[in-house]
PDB file of C-alpha atoms in Angstrom:
ATOM      1  CA  UNK A   1     -32.046 -49.972  24.447  1.00 87.00           C
ATOM      2  CA  UNK A   2     -33.317 -48.661  27.720  1.00 94.00           C
ATOM      3  CA  UNK A   3     -36.854 -47.267  27.944  1.00 95.00           C
ATOM      4  CA  UNK A   4     -35.825 -43.625  28.419  1.00 96.00           C
ATOM      5  CA  UNK A   5     -32.856 -43.352  26.016  1.00 97.00           C
ATOM      6  CA  UNK A   6     -32.597 -42.304  22.385  1.00 96.00           C
ATOM      7  CA  UNK A   7     -31.107 -44.555  19.726  1.00 96.00           C
ATOM      8  CA  UNK A   8     -27.895 -42.521  19.803  1.00 97.00           C
ATOM      9  CA  UNK A   9     -27.669 -42.719  23.613  1.00 98.00           C
ATOM     10  CA  UNK A  10     -28.153 -46.478  23.392  1.00 97.00           C
ATOM     11  CA  UNK A  11     -25.292 -46.731  20.877  1.00 97.00           C
ATOM     12  CA  UNK A  12     -22.949 -44.770  23.173  1.00 97.00           C
ATOM     13  CA  UNK A  13     -23.871 -46.916  26.195  1.00 95.00           C
ATOM     14  CA  UNK A  14     -23.718 -50.250  24.371  1.00 93.00           C
ATOM     15  CA  UNK A  15     -20.384 -49.505  22.679  1.00 94.00           C
ATOM     16  CA  UNK A  16     -18.867 -48.545  26.042  1.00 94.00           C
ATOM     17  CA  UNK A  17     -20.230 -51.654  27.766  1.00 92.00           C
ATOM     18  CA  UNK A  18     -19.226 -54.067  25.026  1.00 90.00           C
ATOM     19  CA  UNK A  19     -15.917 -52.586  23.812  1.00 92.00           C
ATOM     20  CA  UNK A  20     -14.606 -50.158  26.444  1.00 93.00           C
ATOM     21  CA  UNK A  21     -14.635 -47.289  23.934  1.00 96.00           C
ATOM     22  CA  UNK A  22     -16.424 -43.961  24.086  1.00 97.00           C
ATOM     23  CA  UNK A  23     -17.801 -42.885  20.717  1.00 98.00           C
ATOM     24  CA  UNK A  24     -19.343 -39.990  18.872  1.00 98.00           C
ATOM     25  CA  UNK A  25     -22.346 -41.307  16.962  1.00 98.00           C
ATOM     26  CA  UNK A  26     -22.778 -40.428  13.300  1.00 97.00           C
ATOM     27  CA  UNK A  27     -25.645 -41.097  10.963  1.00 96.00           C
ATOM     28  CA  UNK A  28     -27.392 -44.382  10.298  1.00 96.00           C
ATOM     29  CA  UNK A  29     -25.708 -46.765   7.850  1.00 94.00           C
ATOM     30  CA  UNK A  30     -28.467 -49.368   7.563  1.00 94.00           C
ATOM     31  CA  UNK A  31     -31.796 -50.414   9.008  1.00 96.00           C
ATOM     32  CA  UNK A  32     -32.663 -54.103   9.239  1.00 95.00           C
ATOM     33  CA  UNK A  33     -35.833 -55.714  10.509  1.00 95.00           C
ATOM     34  CA  UNK A  34     -37.309 -59.164  10.877  1.00 92.00           C
ATOM     35  CA  UNK A  35     -40.347 -60.803  12.382  1.00 91.00           C
ATOM     36  CA  UNK A  36     -40.974 -64.150  14.038  1.00 87.00           C
ATOM     37  CA  UNK A  37     -44.473 -65.524  14.485  1.00 87.00           C
ATOM     38  CA  UNK A  38     -45.696 -66.612  17.905  1.00 76.00           C
ATOM     39  CA  UNK A  39     -42.339 -66.439  19.689  1.00 70.00           C
ATOM     40  CA  UNK A  40     -43.101 -63.920  22.418  1.00 65.00           C
ATOM     41  CA  UNK A  41     -43.744 -65.027  25.982  1.00 73.00           C
ATOM     42  CA  UNK A  42     -47.418 -64.359  25.433  1.00 80.00           C
ATOM     43  CA  UNK A  43     -47.544 -66.180  22.085  1.00 81.00           C
ATOM     44  CA  UNK A  44     -47.680 -62.976  20.055  1.00 84.00           C
ATOM     45  CA  UNK A  45     -45.484 -62.293  17.014  1.00 87.00           C
ATOM     46  CA  UNK A  46     -42.091 -60.646  17.598  1.00 86.00           C
ATOM     47  CA  UNK A  47     -40.614 -57.808  15.518  1.00 89.00           C
ATOM     48  CA  UNK A  48     -37.019 -56.589  15.697  1.00 90.00           C
ATOM     49  CA  UNK A  49     -35.791 -53.346  14.127  1.00 94.00           C
ATOM     50  CA  UNK A  50     -32.020 -52.863  14.181  1.00 94.00           C
ATOM     51  CA  UNK A  51     -30.250 -49.647  13.151  1.00 96.00           C
ATOM     52  CA  UNK A  52     -26.526 -49.627  12.366  1.00 96.00           C
ATOM     53  CA  UNK A  53     -24.858 -46.270  12.972  1.00 97.00           C
ATOM     54  CA  UNK A  54     -21.491 -44.865  11.956  1.00 96.00           C
ATOM     55  CA  UNK A  55     -19.407 -43.911  14.988  1.00 97.00           C
ATOM     56  CA  UNK A  56     -15.961 -42.493  15.740  1.00 97.00           C
ATOM     57  CA  UNK A  57     -13.936 -43.673  18.730  1.00 97.00           C
ATOM     58  CA  UNK A  58     -13.177 -40.706  21.005  1.00 98.00           C
ATOM     59  CA  UNK A  59     -11.582 -42.456  23.993  1.00 97.00           C
ATOM     60  CA  UNK A  60     -11.342 -45.511  26.177  1.00 96.00           C
ATOM     61  CA  UNK A  61      -9.473 -48.730  25.597  1.00 94.00           C
ATOM     62  CA  UNK A  62     -10.468 -52.039  24.064  1.00 93.00           C
ATOM     63  CA  UNK A  63     -11.992 -54.408  26.604  1.00 86.00           C
ATOM     64  CA  UNK A  64     -15.465 -55.547  27.554  1.00 82.00           C
ATOM     65  CA  UNK A  65     -16.918 -53.710  30.577  1.00 79.00           C
ATOM     66  CA  UNK A  66     -20.224 -55.606  30.558  1.00 76.00           C
ATOM     67  CA  UNK A  67     -20.692 -57.984  33.506  1.00 76.00           C
ATOM     68  CA  UNK A  68     -22.725 -61.164  32.958  1.00 78.00           C
ATOM     69  CA  UNK A  69     -23.777 -59.929  29.528  1.00 75.00           C
ATOM     70  CA  UNK A  70     -23.770 -61.313  26.012  1.00 76.00           C
ATOM     71  CA  UNK A  71     -20.267 -60.129  25.034  1.00 77.00           C
ATOM     72  CA  UNK A  72     -17.265 -62.311  25.909  1.00 77.00           C
ATOM     73  CA  UNK A  73     -14.621 -60.156  24.213  1.00 80.00           C
ATOM     74  CA  UNK A  74     -14.175 -57.406  21.626  1.00 85.00           C
ATOM     75  CA  UNK A  75     -11.551 -57.097  18.903  1.00 87.00           C
ATOM     76  CA  UNK A  76     -10.822 -55.104  15.756  1.00 89.00           C
ATOM     77  CA  UNK A  77     -11.170 -57.150  12.560  1.00 91.00           C
ATOM     78  CA  UNK A  78     -10.488 -55.959   9.013  1.00 94.00           C
ATOM     79  CA  UNK A  79     -13.776 -55.588   7.147  1.00 93.00           C
ATOM     80  CA  UNK A  80     -12.858 -58.225   4.546  1.00 93.00           C
ATOM     81  CA  UNK A  81     -12.187 -60.794   7.308  1.00 95.00           C
ATOM     82  CA  UNK A  82     -15.471 -60.250   9.166  1.00 93.00           C
ATOM     83  CA  UNK A  83     -17.489 -62.765   7.056  1.00 91.00           C
ATOM     84  CA  UNK A  84     -15.082 -65.568   8.042  1.00 93.00           C
ATOM     85  CA  UNK A  85     -15.585 -65.073  11.794  1.00 91.00           C
ATOM     86  CA  UNK A  86     -17.479 -67.928  13.421  1.00 90.00           C
ATOM     87  CA  UNK A  87     -19.609 -67.752  15.344  1.00 88.00           C
ATOM     88  CA  UNK A  88     -20.854 -64.248  14.576  1.00 89.00           C
ATOM     89  CA  UNK A  89     -24.107 -62.360  14.987  1.00 88.00           C
ATOM     90  CA  UNK A  90     -26.174 -62.129  11.802  1.00 91.00           C
ATOM     91  CA  UNK A  91     -26.191 -58.335  12.085  1.00 92.00           C
ATOM     92  CA  UNK A  92     -22.484 -58.462  11.100  1.00 92.00           C
ATOM     93  CA  UNK A  93     -23.524 -59.730   7.664  1.00 94.00           C
ATOM     94  CA  UNK A  94     -26.000 -56.861   7.308  1.00 94.00           C
ATOM     95  CA  UNK A  95     -23.304 -54.301   8.178  1.00 94.00           C
ATOM     96  CA  UNK A  96     -20.651 -55.835   5.915  1.00 95.00           C
ATOM     97  CA  UNK A  97     -23.083 -55.996   2.976  1.00 94.00           C
ATOM     98  CA  UNK A  98     -23.986 -52.333   3.410  1.00 93.00           C
ATOM     99  CA  UNK A  99     -20.389 -51.170   3.894  1.00 93.00           C
ATOM    100  CA  UNK A 100     -19.098 -53.085   0.847  1.00 93.00           C
ATOM    101  CA  UNK A 101     -22.028 -52.286  -1.462  1.00 92.00           C
ATOM    102  CA  UNK A 102     -20.899 -50.426  -4.597  1.00 92.00           C
ATOM    103  CA  UNK A 103     -21.994 -46.766  -4.561  1.00 80.00           C
TER     104      UNK A 103
END
């Protein structure tokens, strides 16, 4: 996320860059955090807080717009097939677990 943007603005920007879609951001689905000791450039501990939001596609077309970034391609995958994707970011497992958790 950029220094001057809200979480929701960051979601809109990141989704556009990484998928080509414009979205309307809904509420948070899950919050995940982790820490790593002494991994920062200055030797200090590192903490990551990740928020997964619901979102509805409102326009655009599937295709990565990011240049020299971390995303090679984007695709739609049925939720039940997501755990079999390799390699995949660990945040996918967090989202799938939350979305498939019994109510």
